[in-house]
């Protein structure tokens, strides 16, 4: 992880190179943002940087509803150099942890589940399970924002085991159910 003072400087400039590499959590609001978010710049002492959206969520921060950090491009700084972690991420993105467990994933990568967990902690500050959950939320949030699909359909397409599970996850994370996070539309469009 880069020097926090240098990160804070880059964040103050809204440096686009940081987008997807770090996430900015604000202690006073309990919200985390993309570093390119247009919110008022918080004081350095109130800011914490995380290497993944999952890590910020694991620490108890909610995603900002303005910059939508859960939809940030996923491009950790080490991308291309840590091939095992990258392979694991690709498999998780493809749903490896939506149906099978962590042991099956570790098997496919030729390592123990414990070693895999250690690699994820070292590079992403989050467990494979937290990353998988974060990716499910990303997919679901994108579909809520961009489609008219019913919540149950979105839940199964994004890898949640049920609509109820997805709702509980959203309530825990955003403080409101998925239906309340859909963008408002003109009345005529809602009546389809
Ligand atoms: Zn934001």
PDB file of C-alpha atoms and ligand atoms in Angstrom:
ATOM      1  CA  UNK A   1       0.000   0.000   0.000  1.00  0.00           C
ATOM      2  CA  UNK A   2       1.286   3.451  -0.906  1.00  0.00           C
ATOM      3  CA  UNK A   3       2.136   6.049   1.656  1.00  0.00           C
ATOM      4  CA  UNK A   4      -1.187   7.383   3.042  1.00  0.00           C
ATOM      5  CA  UNK A   5      -0.058  11.022   2.799  1.00  0.00           C
ATOM      6  CA  UNK A   6       0.734  10.593  -0.909  1.00  0.00           C
ATOM      7  CA  UNK A   7      -2.583   8.791  -1.418  1.00  0.00           C
ATOM      8  CA  UNK A   8      -4.427  11.616   0.297  1.00  0.00           C
ATOM      9  CA  UNK A   9      -2.714  14.173  -1.957  1.00  0.00           C
ATOM     10  CA  UNK A  10      -3.680  12.192  -5.066  1.00  0.00           C
ATOM     11  CA  UNK A  11      -7.227  11.849  -3.713  1.00  0.00           C
ATOM     12  CA  UNK A  12      -7.453  15.648  -3.193  1.00  0.00           C
ATOM     13  CA  UNK A  13      -6.579  16.075  -6.889  1.00  0.00           C
ATOM     14  CA  UNK A  14      -9.232  13.419  -7.780  1.00  0.00           C
ATOM     15  CA  UNK A  15      -6.492  11.560  -9.628  1.00  0.00           C
ATOM     16  CA  UNK A  16      -8.305   9.168 -12.013  1.00  0.00           C
ATOM     17  CA  UNK A  17      -5.384   6.719 -11.792  1.00  0.00           C
ATOM     18  CA  UNK A  18      -6.577   5.810  -8.298  1.00  0.00           C
ATOM     19  CA  UNK A  19     -10.031   4.711  -9.436  1.00  0.00           C
ATOM     20  CA  UNK A  20     -10.515   0.998  -8.798  1.00  0.00           C
ATOM     21  CA  UNK A  21      -7.188   0.735  -6.971  1.00  0.00           C
ATOM     22  CA  UNK A  22      -8.169   2.321  -3.703  1.00  0.00           C
ATOM     23  CA  UNK A  23     -11.437   3.098  -1.963  1.00  0.00           C
ATOM     24  CA  UNK A  24     -11.804   6.034   0.391  1.00  0.00           C
ATOM     25  CA  UNK A  25     -13.705   5.505   3.623  1.00  0.00           C
ATOM     26  CA  UNK A  26     -14.767   8.469   5.740  1.00  0.00           C
ATOM     27  CA  UNK A  27     -14.914   7.849   9.479  1.00  0.00           C
ATOM     28  CA  UNK A  28     -17.349  10.658  10.221  1.00  0.00           C
ATOM     29  CA  UNK A  29     -20.008   9.510   7.734  1.00  0.00           C
ATOM     30  CA  UNK A  30     -19.497   5.724   7.641  1.00  0.00           C
ATOM     31  CA  UNK A  31     -19.556   5.885   3.846  1.00  0.00           C
ATOM     32  CA  UNK A  32     -16.905   4.821   1.350  1.00  0.00           C
ATOM     33  CA  UNK A  33     -16.354   6.337  -2.088  1.00  0.00           C
ATOM     34  CA  UNK A  34     -14.367   6.038  -5.250  1.00  0.00           C
ATOM     35  CA  UNK A  35     -11.402   8.404  -5.101  1.00  0.00           C
ATOM     36  CA  UNK A  36     -12.916  10.323  -8.026  1.00  0.00           C
ATOM     37  CA  UNK A  37     -16.153  11.089  -6.145  1.00  0.00           C
ATOM     38  CA  UNK A  38     -17.253  14.714  -6.250  1.00  0.00           C
ATOM     39  CA  UNK A  39     -18.125  14.924  -2.572  1.00  0.00           C
ATOM     40  CA  UNK A  40     -16.490  17.574  -0.391  1.00  0.00           C
ATOM     41  CA  UNK A  41     -12.961  16.428   0.475  1.00  0.00           C
ATOM     42  CA  UNK A  42     -12.913  15.100   4.025  1.00  0.00           C
ATOM     43  CA  UNK A  43     -10.079  15.971   6.410  1.00  0.00           C
ATOM     44  CA  UNK A  44      -7.059  13.660   6.171  1.00  0.00           C
ATOM     45  CA  UNK A  45      -7.548  12.431   9.727  1.00  0.00           C
ATOM     46  CA  UNK A  46     -11.046  11.188   8.912  1.00  0.00           C
ATOM     47  CA  UNK A  47     -10.000   9.260   5.814  1.00  0.00           C
ATOM     48  CA  UNK A  48      -9.009   5.592   5.526  1.00  0.00           C
ATOM     49  CA  UNK A  49      -7.907   3.907   2.311  1.00  0.00           C
ATOM     50  CA  UNK A  50      -8.872   0.347   1.394  1.00  0.00           C
ATOM     51  CA  UNK A  51      -7.640  -1.830  -1.450  1.00  0.00           C
ATOM     52  CA  UNK A  52     -10.997  -3.306  -2.328  1.00  0.00           C
ATOM     53  CA  UNK A  53     -14.663  -2.406  -1.985  1.00  0.00           C
ATOM     54  CA  UNK A  54     -15.040  -5.651  -0.017  1.00  0.00           C
ATOM     55  CA  UNK A  55     -12.423  -4.522   2.491  1.00  0.00           C
ATOM     56  CA  UNK A  56     -14.208  -1.193   3.070  1.00  0.00           C
ATOM     57  CA  UNK A  57     -17.512  -3.058   3.478  1.00  0.00           C
ATOM     58  CA  UNK A  58     -15.855  -5.577   5.795  1.00  0.00           C
ATOM     59  CA  UNK A  59     -14.794  -2.657   7.979  1.00  0.00           C
ATOM     60  CA  UNK A  60     -18.431  -1.565   8.196  1.00  0.00           C
ATOM     61  CA  UNK A  61     -18.605   1.218   5.581  1.00  0.00           C
ATOM     62  CA  UNK A  62     -21.582   1.709   3.260  1.00  0.00           C
ATOM     63  CA  UNK A  63     -21.099   2.439  -0.452  1.00  0.00           C
ATOM     64  CA  UNK A  64     -21.712   6.058  -1.481  1.00  0.00           C
ATOM     65  CA  UNK A  65     -24.922   6.357  -3.501  1.00  0.00           C
ATOM     66  CA  UNK A  66     -23.424   9.084  -5.665  1.00  0.00           C
ATOM     67  CA  UNK A  67     -20.172   7.647  -7.030  1.00  0.00           C
ATOM     68  CA  UNK A  68     -21.345   4.038  -6.643  1.00  0.00           C
ATOM     69  CA  UNK A  69     -18.003   2.539  -5.571  1.00  0.00           C
ATOM     70  CA  UNK A  70     -19.360  -0.977  -5.967  1.00  0.00           C
ATOM     71  CA  UNK A  71     -19.329  -0.325  -9.729  1.00  0.00           C
ATOM     72  CA  UNK A  72     -15.739   0.981  -9.873  1.00  0.00           C
ATOM     73  CA  UNK A  73     -13.496  -0.786 -12.354  1.00  0.00           C
ATOM     74  CA  UNK A  74     -11.719  -3.604 -10.605  1.00  0.00           C
ATOM     75  CA  UNK A  75      -8.052  -2.906 -11.216  1.00  0.00           C
ATOM     76  CA  UNK A  76      -5.857  -3.512  -8.214  1.00  0.00           C
ATOM     77  CA  UNK A  77      -2.416  -1.903  -8.426  1.00  0.00           C
ATOM     78  CA  UNK A  78      -0.677  -5.271  -8.621  1.00  0.00           C
ATOM     79  CA  UNK A  79      -2.782  -6.545 -11.532  1.00  0.00           C
ATOM     80  CA  UNK A  80      -0.700  -8.600 -13.915  1.00  0.00           C
ATOM     81  CA  UNK A  81       1.932  -9.449 -11.338  1.00  0.00           C
ATOM     82  CA  UNK A  82       0.045 -11.654  -8.890  1.00  0.00           C
ATOM     83  CA  UNK A  83      -1.214 -14.320 -11.219  1.00  0.00           C
ATOM     84  CA  UNK A  84      -2.670 -16.670  -8.607  1.00  0.00           C
ATOM     85  CA  UNK A  85      -4.779 -13.957  -7.029  1.00  0.00           C
ATOM     86  CA  UNK A  86      -5.794 -12.810 -10.482  1.00  0.00           C
ATOM     87  CA  UNK A  87      -6.821 -16.317 -11.524  1.00  0.00           C
ATOM     88  CA  UNK A  88      -8.792 -16.680  -8.323  1.00  0.00           C
ATOM     89  CA  UNK A  89     -10.534 -13.355  -8.967  1.00  0.00           C
ATOM     90  CA  UNK A  90     -11.418 -14.395 -12.508  1.00  0.00           C
ATOM     91  CA  UNK A  91     -12.934 -17.638 -11.222  1.00  0.00           C
ATOM     92  CA  UNK A  92     -14.840 -15.817  -8.464  1.00  0.00           C
ATOM     93  CA  UNK A  93     -16.114 -13.288 -10.985  1.00  0.00           C
ATOM     94  CA  UNK A  94     -17.343 -16.201 -13.097  1.00  0.00           C
ATOM     95  CA  UNK A  95     -19.325 -17.475 -10.099  1.00  0.00           C
ATOM     96  CA  UNK A  96     -16.951 -20.046  -8.562  1.00  0.00           C
ATOM     97  CA  UNK A  97     -18.118 -19.180  -5.050  1.00  0.00           C
ATOM     98  CA  UNK A  98     -21.806 -18.782  -5.886  1.00  0.00           C
ATOM     99  CA  UNK A  99     -22.420 -22.516  -5.972  1.00  0.00           C
ATOM    100  CA  UNK A 100     -19.299 -24.189  -4.661  1.00  0.00           C
ATOM    101  CA  UNK A 101     -17.310 -23.453  -1.564  1.00  0.00           C
ATOM    102  CA  UNK A 102     -13.879 -22.094  -0.910  1.00  0.00           C
ATOM    103  CA  UNK A 103     -12.304 -25.580  -0.780  1.00  0.00           C
ATOM    104  CA  UNK A 104     -13.360 -26.345  -4.342  1.00  0.00           C
ATOM    105  CA  UNK A 105     -11.925 -23.028  -5.511  1.00  0.00           C
ATOM    106  CA  UNK A 106      -8.639 -23.634  -3.690  1.00  0.00           C
ATOM    107  CA  UNK A 107      -8.502 -27.101  -5.261  1.00  0.00           C
ATOM    108  CA  UNK A 108      -8.862 -25.669  -8.740  1.00  0.00           C
ATOM    109  CA  UNK A 109      -5.972 -23.333  -7.991  1.00  0.00           C
ATOM    110  CA  UNK A 110      -3.863 -26.146  -6.585  1.00  0.00           C
ATOM    111  CA  UNK A 111      -3.508 -24.755  -3.078  1.00  0.00           C
ATOM    112  CA  UNK A 112      -5.059 -25.034   0.351  1.00  0.00           C
ATOM    113  CA  UNK A 113      -8.021 -22.868   1.315  1.00  0.00           C
ATOM    114  CA  UNK A 114      -5.903 -21.421   4.089  1.00  0.00           C
ATOM    115  CA  UNK A 115      -3.165 -20.343   1.687  1.00  0.00           C
ATOM    116  CA  UNK A 116      -5.732 -18.801  -0.638  1.00  0.00           C
ATOM    117  CA  UNK A 117      -7.218 -16.843   2.269  1.00  0.00           C
ATOM    118  CA  UNK A 118      -3.735 -15.637   3.220  1.00  0.00           C
ATOM    119  CA  UNK A 119      -3.044 -14.412  -0.347  1.00  0.00           C
ATOM    120  CA  UNK A 120      -6.333 -12.522  -0.456  1.00  0.00           C
ATOM    121  CA  UNK A 121      -5.713 -10.928   2.921  1.00  0.00           C
ATOM    122  CA  UNK A 122      -2.252  -9.819   1.796  1.00  0.00           C
ATOM    123  CA  UNK A 123      -3.344  -8.346  -1.536  1.00  0.00           C
ATOM    124  CA  UNK A 124      -6.940  -7.257  -1.103  1.00  0.00           C
ATOM    125  CA  UNK A 125      -7.471  -6.952   2.667  1.00  0.00           C
ATOM    126  CA  UNK A 126     -10.521  -9.183   2.247  1.00  0.00           C
ATOM    127  CA  UNK A 127     -11.367 -12.885   2.141  1.00  0.00           C
ATOM    128  CA  UNK A 128     -12.419 -14.670  -1.065  1.00  0.00           C
ATOM    129  CA  UNK A 129     -15.928 -14.952   0.390  1.00  0.00           C
ATOM    130  CA  UNK A 130     -16.099 -11.201   1.001  1.00  0.00           C
ATOM    131  CA  UNK A 131     -14.877 -10.528  -2.536  1.00  0.00           C
ATOM    132  CA  UNK A 132     -17.497 -12.915  -3.946  1.00  0.00           C
ATOM    133  CA  UNK A 133     -20.215 -11.156  -1.942  1.00  0.00           C
ATOM    134  CA  UNK A 134     -18.989  -7.768  -3.109  1.00  0.00           C
ATOM    135  CA  UNK A 135     -19.080  -8.936  -6.753  1.00  0.00           C
ATOM    136  CA  UNK A 136     -22.642 -10.249  -6.294  1.00  0.00           C
ATOM    137  CA  UNK A 137     -23.673  -6.863  -4.920  1.00  0.00           C
ATOM    138  CA  UNK A 138     -21.968  -5.135  -7.859  1.00  0.00           C
ATOM    139  CA  UNK A 139     -23.815  -7.242 -10.412  1.00  0.00           C
ATOM    140  CA  UNK A 140     -27.137  -6.818  -8.632  1.00  0.00           C
ATOM    141  CA  UNK A 141     -26.679  -3.066  -8.183  1.00  0.00           C
ATOM    142  CA  UNK A 142     -25.865  -2.644 -11.845  1.00  0.00           C
ATOM    143  CA  UNK A 143     -29.015  -4.559 -12.868  1.00  0.00           C
ATOM    144  CA  UNK A 144     -31.145  -2.558 -10.420  1.00  0.00           C
ATOM    145  CA  UNK A 145     -29.794   0.649 -11.934  1.00  0.00           C
ATOM    146  CA  UNK A 146     -29.940  -0.334 -15.563  1.00  0.00           C
ATOM    147  CA  UNK A 147     -32.786  -2.788 -16.027  1.00  0.00           C
ATOM    148  CA  UNK A 148     -36.433  -3.271 -15.078  1.00  0.00           C
ATOM    149  CA  UNK A 149     -35.938  -6.918 -14.111  1.00  0.00           C
ATOM    150  CA  UNK A 150     -37.809  -8.068 -11.006  1.00  0.00           C
ATOM    151  CA  UNK A 151     -35.682  -8.344  -7.873  1.00  0.00           C
ATOM    152  CA  UNK A 152     -36.042 -12.153  -7.732  1.00  0.00           C
ATOM    153  CA  UNK A 153     -34.600 -12.461 -11.231  1.00  0.00           C
ATOM    154  CA  UNK A 154     -31.759 -10.085 -10.412  1.00  0.00           C
ATOM    155  CA  UNK A 155     -30.963 -12.097  -7.282  1.00  0.00           C
ATOM    156  CA  UNK A 156     -30.540 -15.343  -9.179  1.00  0.00           C
ATOM    157  CA  UNK A 157     -28.662 -13.738 -12.072  1.00  0.00           C
ATOM    158  CA  UNK A 158     -26.211 -12.022  -9.777  1.00  0.00           C
ATOM    159  CA  UNK A 159     -25.415 -15.191  -7.833  1.00  0.00           C
ATOM    160  CA  UNK A 160     -27.439 -14.768  -4.635  1.00  0.00           C
ATOM    161  CA  UNK A 161     -28.963 -17.971  -3.337  1.00  0.00           C
ATOM    162  CA  UNK A 162     -32.366 -16.281  -2.995  1.00  0.00           C
ATOM    163  CA  UNK A 163     -34.138 -12.926  -3.274  1.00  0.00           C
ATOM    164  CA  UNK A 164     -34.493 -12.941   0.496  1.00  0.00           C
ATOM    165  CA  UNK A 165     -30.748 -13.309   0.926  1.00  0.00           C
ATOM    166  CA  UNK A 166     -30.139 -10.482  -1.528  1.00  0.00           C
ATOM    167  CA  UNK A 167     -32.582  -8.203   0.308  1.00  0.00           C
ATOM    168  CA  UNK A 168     -30.983  -8.953   3.672  1.00  0.00           C
ATOM    169  CA  UNK A 169     -27.542  -8.204   2.219  1.00  0.00           C
ATOM    170  CA  UNK A 170     -28.718  -4.904   0.755  1.00  0.00           C
ATOM    171  CA  UNK A 171     -30.431  -3.860   3.969  1.00  0.00           C
ATOM    172  CA  UNK A 172     -27.273  -4.634   5.944  1.00  0.00           C
ATOM    173  CA  UNK A 173     -25.089  -2.729   3.507  1.00  0.00           C
ATOM    174  CA  UNK A 174     -27.191   0.203   2.305  1.00  0.00           C
ATOM    175  CA  UNK A 175     -29.745   0.394   5.077  1.00  0.00           C
ATOM    176  CA  UNK A 176     -32.575  -0.175   2.584  1.00  0.00           C
ATOM    177  CA  UNK A 177     -33.952  -2.985   0.414  1.00  0.00           C
ATOM    178  CA  UNK A 178     -33.059  -3.349  -3.309  1.00  0.00           C
ATOM    179  CA  UNK A 179     -36.389  -1.925  -4.500  1.00  0.00           C
ATOM    180  CA  UNK A 180     -35.635   1.364  -2.722  1.00  0.00           C
ATOM    181  CA  UNK A 181     -32.316   1.667  -4.552  1.00  0.00           C
ATOM    182  CA  UNK A 182     -33.731   1.688  -8.054  1.00  0.00           C
ATOM    183  CA  UNK A 183     -33.412   4.969  -9.872  1.00  0.00           C
ATOM    184  CA  UNK A 184     -36.666   6.931  -9.941  1.00  0.00           C
ATOM    185  CA  UNK A 185     -38.368   6.908 -13.262  1.00  0.00           C
ATOM    186  CA  UNK A 186     -41.118   8.978 -14.782  1.00  0.00           C
ATOM    187  CA  UNK A 187     -44.537   7.602 -13.843  1.00  0.00           C
ATOM    188  CA  UNK A 188     -45.370   6.585 -17.388  1.00  0.00           C
ATOM    189  CA  UNK A 189     -42.383   4.237 -17.502  1.00  0.00           C
ATOM    190  CA  UNK A 190     -43.304   2.532 -14.249  1.00  0.00           C
ATOM    191  CA  UNK A 191     -46.697   1.490 -15.506  1.00  0.00           C
ATOM    192  CA  UNK A 192     -45.437  -0.997 -18.024  1.00  0.00           C
TER     193      UNK A 192
HETATM  194 ZN1  LIG B   1     -18.973   8.992  -3.352  1.00  0.00          ZN
END
